[in-house]
Amino acid sequence: MKTKNFLKTAATGLALMALLAGCGTSSTSSSKDSSDAKVRTVKVAFDQASKPMSYLDQNGNPTGYDVEVMKLVDELLPDYKFEFVGTSSDDLLLGVEQGKYQVGVKNAFWTEERTKKFIYPKEFLGLSSTGLVLKKNNEDVKTLEDFASKKFTLAPIAANNAQYTVIDEYNKAHPDNKVKLKAGDAFTVDVVQWVNEGRVDGGVIIEGAFKKQVLDKNGPYYNLKDDVVYNEFAVIKTWPLFNKKEQKFADAFDQAMKKLKEEKKPNELSKKFYGRDLFEVLDSAKR
């Protein structure tokens, strides 16, 4: 009888210990989950075919100026965890607008039309050199004023492309010396090829794309490096595009980005990916 009581008491004790242990484990898990719940995962879409702004490296990892700046922003925001999603330019715009992604980076310029669909933060992300692709014998054309004065033809630009807005704004400011601006059906056309073939006198392109296509030994038009030139006519601020419901996130970005600029971190990345510190000409940047 004593043996049975002893065994019963021991079993009860073990059960109680197991119960207490179970409660302890549950409490620890809840505490961890509660801590993790404070960190919000947000999807950062990037144009994966826009080197050197945003692209996949040889190991398939996201990189580029825009991406690397956003990685630094991520490090300064303990309440957020960035998940980088490579996609196309069109999907990025549609995805951010619909909330599939919380923010997107694609070397985006500011346009009035886009302010209706996205939140532009107060702090810009970077700077982009924008210029004209011309044949070598027209390299004396340095500005849009020069281009317009010669009555040159320009490669079509889709009306929803921010580059269209740049030229349109110039035309509105220079009504007596307008560039012949034609809206294209496609978002972009192969401006280097169009200029080389003589279909147009020039085309608008960003410096990074020109370097990738023409000056890079692996570029599709490296054979034209002595036949066409790139003449910068403007340096333009670029921005991340936030979903309309992400004002709090955009505000957090502003705080982090301001700190990064004070530490000159974007300057260093500009040198790395663009070959020069575009922030040195910030005072002359448009918009």
Tab-separated table of C-alpha atoms in Angstrom:
chain	number	residue	atom	x	y	z
A	1	MET	CA	0.000	0.000	0.000
A	2	LYS	CA	2.855	2.348	0.905
A	3	THR	CA	4.522	1.496	-2.376
A	4	LYS	CA	1.380	2.372	-4.326
A	5	ASN	CA	1.028	5.715	-2.492
A	6	PHE	CA	4.692	6.483	-3.176
A	7	LEU	CA	4.323	5.747	-6.864
A	8	LYS	CA	1.142	7.798	-7.044
A	9	THR	CA	2.814	10.748	-5.356
A	10	ALA	CA	5.850	10.468	-7.631
A	11	ALA	CA	3.670	10.331	-10.723
A	12	THR	CA	1.739	13.381	-9.568
A	13	GLY	CA	5.017	15.222	-8.964
A	14	LEU	CA	6.355	14.377	-12.391
A	15	ALA	CA	3.107	15.470	-14.023
A	16	LEU	CA	3.222	18.753	-12.135
A	17	MET	CA	6.846	19.322	-13.182
A	18	ALA	CA	5.959	18.601	-16.795
A	19	LEU	CA	3.049	21.009	-16.607
A	20	LEU	CA	5.210	23.759	-15.133
A	21	ALA	CA	7.902	23.120	-17.720
A	22	GLY	CA	5.304	23.287	-20.443
A	23	CYS	CA	3.996	26.557	-19.117
A	24	GLY	CA	7.527	27.937	-18.988
A	25	THR	CA	8.186	26.971	-22.613
A	26	SER	CA	4.930	28.493	-23.731
A	27	SER	CA	5.731	31.751	-21.962
A	28	THR	CA	9.192	31.978	-23.554
A	29	SER	CA	7.780	31.255	-27.003
A	30	SER	CA	5.061	33.863	-26.630
A	31	SER	CA	7.617	36.432	-25.547
A	32	LYS	CA	9.772	35.704	-28.612
A	33	ASP	CA	6.802	35.765	-30.951
A	34	SER	CA	5.735	39.043	-29.425
A	35	SER	CA	9.212	40.458	-30.035
A	36	ASP	CA	9.260	39.209	-33.617
A	37	ALA	CA	5.808	40.650	-34.202
A	38	LYS	CA	7.253	44.131	-33.718
A	39	VAL	CA	9.491	43.650	-36.739
A	40	ARG	CA	7.485	44.115	-39.906
A	41	THR	CA	8.652	42.448	-43.102
A	42	VAL	CA	8.174	44.699	-46.125
A	43	LYS	CA	8.682	43.823	-49.774
A	44	VAL	CA	11.095	46.071	-51.652
A	45	ALA	CA	10.672	45.581	-55.391
A	46	PHE	CA	13.552	46.438	-57.694
A	47	ASP	CA	14.004	46.445	-61.451
A	48	GLN	CA	16.356	43.498	-61.862
A	49	ALA	CA	17.492	44.531	-65.341
A	50	SER	CA	18.573	48.104	-64.704
A	51	LYS	CA	22.321	47.962	-64.118
A	52	PRO	CA	24.018	49.795	-62.402
A	53	MET	CA	20.969	51.096	-60.490
A	54	SER	CA	19.405	47.742	-59.657
A	55	TYR	CA	20.183	44.278	-60.943
A	56	LEU	CA	21.184	40.722	-60.020
A	57	ASP	CA	24.894	40.030	-59.677
A	58	GLN	CA	26.618	36.933	-61.074
A	59	ASN	CA	25.498	34.959	-58.017
A	60	GLY	CA	21.886	35.997	-58.414
A	61	ASN	CA	21.944	38.440	-55.494
A	62	PRO	CA	20.224	41.850	-55.651
A	63	THR	CA	22.615	44.782	-55.933
A	64	GLY	CA	23.104	48.131	-57.651
A	65	TYR	CA	23.085	51.682	-56.323
A	66	ASP	CA	19.364	51.779	-55.466
A	67	VAL	CA	19.409	48.360	-53.822
A	68	GLU	CA	22.547	48.951	-51.774
A	69	VAL	CA	21.214	52.253	-50.434
A	70	MET	CA	18.005	50.503	-49.404
A	71	LYS	CA	20.065	47.841	-47.632
A	72	LEU	CA	21.689	50.596	-45.582
A	73	VAL	CA	18.253	52.035	-44.820
A	74	ASP	CA	17.161	48.592	-43.651
A	75	GLU	CA	20.051	48.467	-41.179
A	76	LEU	CA	18.847	51.710	-39.593
A	77	LEU	CA	15.214	50.598	-39.219
A	78	PRO	CA	14.960	47.959	-36.459
A	79	ASP	CA	11.173	47.822	-36.801
A	80	TYR	CA	11.398	46.707	-40.434
A	81	LYS	CA	12.902	43.792	-42.295
A	82	PHE	CA	13.405	44.313	-46.029
A	83	GLU	CA	12.674	41.492	-48.455
A	84	PHE	CA	14.086	42.378	-51.882
A	85	VAL	CA	12.049	41.156	-54.839
A	86	GLY	CA	13.495	41.376	-58.346
A	87	THR	CA	10.955	42.105	-61.064
A	88	SER	CA	10.298	44.127	-64.221
A	89	SER	CA	9.772	47.878	-64.351
A	90	ASP	CA	6.104	47.527	-65.300
A	91	ASP	CA	5.341	44.954	-62.594
A	92	LEU	CA	7.110	47.103	-60.017
A	93	LEU	CA	4.919	50.112	-60.747
A	94	LEU	CA	1.710	48.096	-60.792
A	95	GLY	CA	2.717	46.001	-57.784
A	96	VAL	CA	3.562	48.984	-55.574
A	97	GLU	CA	0.368	50.768	-56.598
A	98	GLN	CA	-1.753	47.721	-55.717
A	99	GLY	CA	0.089	46.924	-52.486
A	100	LYS	CA	1.803	43.766	-53.682
A	101	TYR	CA	5.053	45.534	-52.762
A	102	GLN	CA	5.335	48.211	-50.088
A	103	VAL	CA	8.037	50.158	-51.943
A	104	GLY	CA	9.889	49.952	-55.249
A	105	VAL	CA	13.187	51.283	-56.599
A	106	LYS	CA	13.854	51.720	-60.322
A	107	ASN	CA	15.855	54.927	-60.746
A	108	ALA	CA	12.477	56.676	-60.678
A	109	PHE	CA	12.186	60.374	-61.498
A	110	TRP	CA	9.505	62.640	-60.030
A	111	THR	CA	6.422	63.222	-62.154
A	112	GLU	CA	3.125	64.867	-61.305
A	113	GLU	CA	1.231	61.841	-62.610
A	114	ARG	CA	3.051	59.461	-60.282
A	115	THR	CA	2.250	61.535	-57.201
A	116	LYS	CA	-1.365	60.456	-57.695
A	117	LYS	CA	-0.410	56.785	-57.439
A	118	PHE	CA	2.556	56.713	-55.065
A	119	ILE	CA	4.016	58.395	-52.004
A	120	TYR	CA	7.218	60.270	-52.725
A	121	PRO	CA	9.218	60.627	-49.483
A	122	LYS	CA	10.839	63.907	-48.510
A	123	GLU	CA	14.348	62.503	-48.972
A	124	PHE	CA	15.411	61.514	-52.489
A	125	LEU	CA	17.313	58.255	-52.994
A	126	GLY	CA	20.020	59.243	-55.471
A	127	LEU	CA	20.905	61.123	-58.616
A	128	SER	CA	20.822	60.105	-62.257
A	129	SER	CA	22.802	61.518	-65.139
A	130	THR	CA	20.535	61.971	-68.151
A	131	GLY	CA	21.810	62.764	-71.614
A	132	LEU	CA	21.551	62.500	-75.372
A	133	VAL	CA	22.857	59.688	-77.522
A	134	LEU	CA	24.234	61.196	-80.711
A	135	LYS	CA	26.388	60.215	-83.618
A	136	LYS	CA	30.026	61.145	-83.248
A	137	ASN	CA	29.773	63.898	-85.848
A	138	ASN	CA	27.084	65.617	-83.723
A	139	GLU	CA	29.029	65.575	-80.460
A	140	ASP	CA	29.033	69.390	-80.400
A	141	VAL	CA	25.342	69.222	-79.403
A	142	LYS	CA	25.681	69.536	-75.632
A	143	THR	CA	22.256	70.714	-74.458
A	144	LEU	CA	18.574	70.382	-75.265
A	145	GLU	CA	18.737	73.968	-76.519
A	146	ASP	CA	21.417	72.939	-79.026
A	147	PHE	CA	19.394	69.911	-80.069
A	148	ALA	CA	16.215	71.921	-80.579
A	149	SER	CA	17.998	74.717	-82.479
A	150	LYS	CA	19.266	72.222	-85.036
A	151	LYS	CA	15.714	70.896	-85.541
A	152	PHE	CA	16.984	67.401	-84.800
A	153	THR	CA	14.603	64.463	-84.494
A	154	LEU	CA	14.332	62.643	-81.171
A	155	ALA	CA	13.634	58.945	-80.594
A	156	PRO	CA	10.028	58.446	-79.383
A	157	ILE	CA	9.461	58.263	-75.634
A	158	ALA	CA	6.375	56.698	-74.071
A	159	ALA	CA	4.187	59.347	-72.435
A	160	ASN	CA	4.249	57.419	-69.135
A	161	ASN	CA	8.054	57.348	-69.135
A	162	ALA	CA	9.559	59.953	-66.792
A	163	GLN	CA	12.045	60.903	-69.525
A	164	TYR	CA	9.082	62.177	-71.544
A	165	THR	CA	8.250	64.517	-68.660
A	166	VAL	CA	11.820	65.856	-68.629
A	167	ILE	CA	11.629	66.850	-72.293
A	168	ASP	CA	8.050	68.104	-71.959
A	169	GLU	CA	9.076	70.370	-69.083
A	170	TYR	CA	11.933	71.745	-71.169
A	171	ASN	CA	9.515	72.482	-74.037
A	172	LYS	CA	7.112	74.317	-71.735
A	173	ALA	CA	9.999	76.453	-70.473
A	174	HIS	CA	11.278	77.105	-74.007
A	175	PRO	CA	8.190	77.596	-76.207
A	176	ASP	CA	10.243	79.244	-78.953
A	177	ASN	CA	12.848	76.509	-79.147
A	178	LYS	CA	11.105	73.192	-78.568
A	179	VAL	CA	12.492	69.690	-78.995
A	180	LYS	CA	10.394	67.635	-81.394
A	181	LEU	CA	8.827	65.318	-78.839
A	182	LYS	CA	6.881	62.301	-80.015
A	183	ALA	CA	5.113	59.855	-77.725
A	184	GLY	CA	6.008	56.252	-78.474
A	185	ASP	CA	3.853	53.159	-78.078
A	186	ALA	CA	6.468	51.214	-76.126
A	187	PHE	CA	7.839	52.277	-72.733
A	188	THR	CA	11.310	52.490	-74.244
A	189	VAL	CA	12.859	52.120	-77.679
A	190	ASP	CA	16.376	50.996	-78.539
A	191	VAL	CA	17.732	54.538	-78.810
A	192	VAL	CA	21.344	53.543	-79.498
A	193	GLN	CA	20.313	51.431	-82.459
A	194	TRP	CA	17.877	54.052	-83.734
A	195	VAL	CA	20.600	56.718	-83.666
A	196	ASN	CA	23.170	54.432	-85.257
A	197	GLU	CA	20.786	53.523	-88.084
A	198	GLY	CA	19.972	57.183	-88.701
A	199	ARG	CA	16.280	56.732	-87.951
A	200	VAL	CA	16.584	59.699	-85.558
A	201	ASP	CA	19.261	62.260	-84.770
A	202	GLY	CA	19.318	61.555	-81.058
A	203	GLY	CA	17.693	59.833	-78.129
A	204	VAL	CA	17.373	60.337	-74.387
A	205	ILE	CA	19.153	57.814	-72.186
A	206	ILE	CA	20.562	57.624	-68.677
A	207	GLU	CA	24.322	57.390	-68.312
A	208	GLY	CA	24.250	54.003	-66.611
A	209	ALA	CA	22.349	52.418	-69.477
A	210	PHE	CA	24.685	53.968	-72.060
A	211	LYS	CA	27.739	52.630	-70.272
A	212	LYS	CA	26.192	49.184	-69.981
A	213	GLN	CA	25.183	49.027	-73.649
A	214	VAL	CA	28.043	50.851	-75.362
A	215	LEU	CA	31.108	51.208	-73.146
A	216	ASP	CA	31.018	47.821	-71.423
A	217	LYS	CA	33.051	45.250	-73.361
A	218	ASN	CA	30.160	42.839	-72.955
A	219	GLY	CA	27.586	45.401	-74.017
A	220	PRO	CA	25.430	44.746	-77.097
A	221	TYR	CA	26.704	47.898	-78.825
A	222	TYR	CA	30.333	47.906	-77.743
A	223	ASN	CA	31.204	47.860	-81.450
A	224	LEU	CA	29.668	51.361	-81.686
A	225	LYS	CA	31.776	52.934	-78.921
A	226	ASP	CA	33.642	55.073	-81.461
A	227	ASP	CA	30.537	55.929	-83.472
A	228	VAL	CA	28.123	57.300	-80.853
A	229	VAL	CA	28.536	59.636	-77.880
A	230	TYR	CA	26.717	60.430	-74.667
A	231	ASN	CA	26.269	64.105	-73.776
A	232	GLU	CA	24.802	64.798	-70.333
A	233	PHE	CA	22.213	67.569	-70.263
A	234	ALA	CA	20.811	67.126	-66.751
A	235	VAL	CA	21.332	65.446	-63.390
A	236	ILE	CA	17.999	64.449	-61.886
A	237	LYS	CA	17.018	63.256	-58.416
A	238	THR	CA	15.680	59.711	-58.157
A	239	TRP	CA	13.189	58.387	-55.637
A	240	PRO	CA	11.788	55.239	-54.077
A	241	LEU	CA	8.064	54.849	-54.734
A	242	PHE	CA	5.929	53.920	-51.723
A	243	ASN	CA	2.426	52.476	-51.740
A	244	LYS	CA	-0.172	55.106	-50.834
A	245	LYS	CA	-0.913	53.393	-47.500
A	246	GLU	CA	2.732	53.379	-46.407
A	247	GLN	CA	3.150	56.919	-45.061
A	248	LYS	CA	4.569	55.673	-41.746
A	249	PHE	CA	7.110	53.556	-43.618
A	250	ALA	CA	7.997	56.496	-45.867
A	251	ASP	CA	8.545	58.691	-42.801
A	252	ALA	CA	10.882	56.079	-41.328
A	253	PHE	CA	12.763	55.979	-44.621
A	254	ASP	CA	13.201	59.765	-44.470
A	255	GLN	CA	14.830	59.619	-41.054
A	256	ALA	CA	17.232	56.861	-42.106
A	257	MET	CA	18.056	58.445	-45.467
A	258	LYS	CA	18.815	61.797	-43.880
A	259	LYS	CA	21.314	60.120	-41.544
A	260	LEU	CA	22.952	58.242	-44.416
A	261	LYS	CA	23.405	61.476	-46.365
A	262	GLU	CA	24.989	63.147	-43.360
A	263	GLU	CA	27.462	60.255	-43.235
A	264	LYS	CA	28.105	60.512	-47.013
A	265	LYS	CA	27.196	56.848	-47.529
A	266	PRO	CA	25.258	57.488	-50.786
A	267	ASN	CA	28.270	59.415	-52.114
A	268	GLU	CA	30.440	56.340	-51.658
A	269	LEU	CA	27.918	54.132	-53.450
A	270	SER	CA	27.617	56.660	-56.261
A	271	LYS	CA	31.360	56.400	-56.873
A	272	LYS	CA	31.189	52.609	-56.764
A	273	PHE	CA	28.300	52.120	-59.176
A	274	TYR	CA	28.469	55.247	-61.379
A	275	GLY	CA	32.176	55.908	-61.379
A	276	ARG	CA	31.719	59.397	-59.941
A	277	ASP	CA	30.100	61.201	-57.047
A	278	LEU	CA	26.952	62.651	-58.587
A	279	PHE	CA	26.211	64.430	-55.315
A	280	GLU	CA	28.994	66.873	-56.190
A	281	VAL	CA	26.647	68.446	-58.745
A	282	LEU	CA	23.568	68.283	-56.495
A	283	ASP	CA	23.159	72.064	-56.637
A	284	SER	CA	22.514	71.863	-60.383
A	285	ALA	CA	20.204	68.840	-60.133
A	286	LYS	CA	16.763	69.292	-61.612
A	287	ARG	CA	13.658	68.502	-59.587
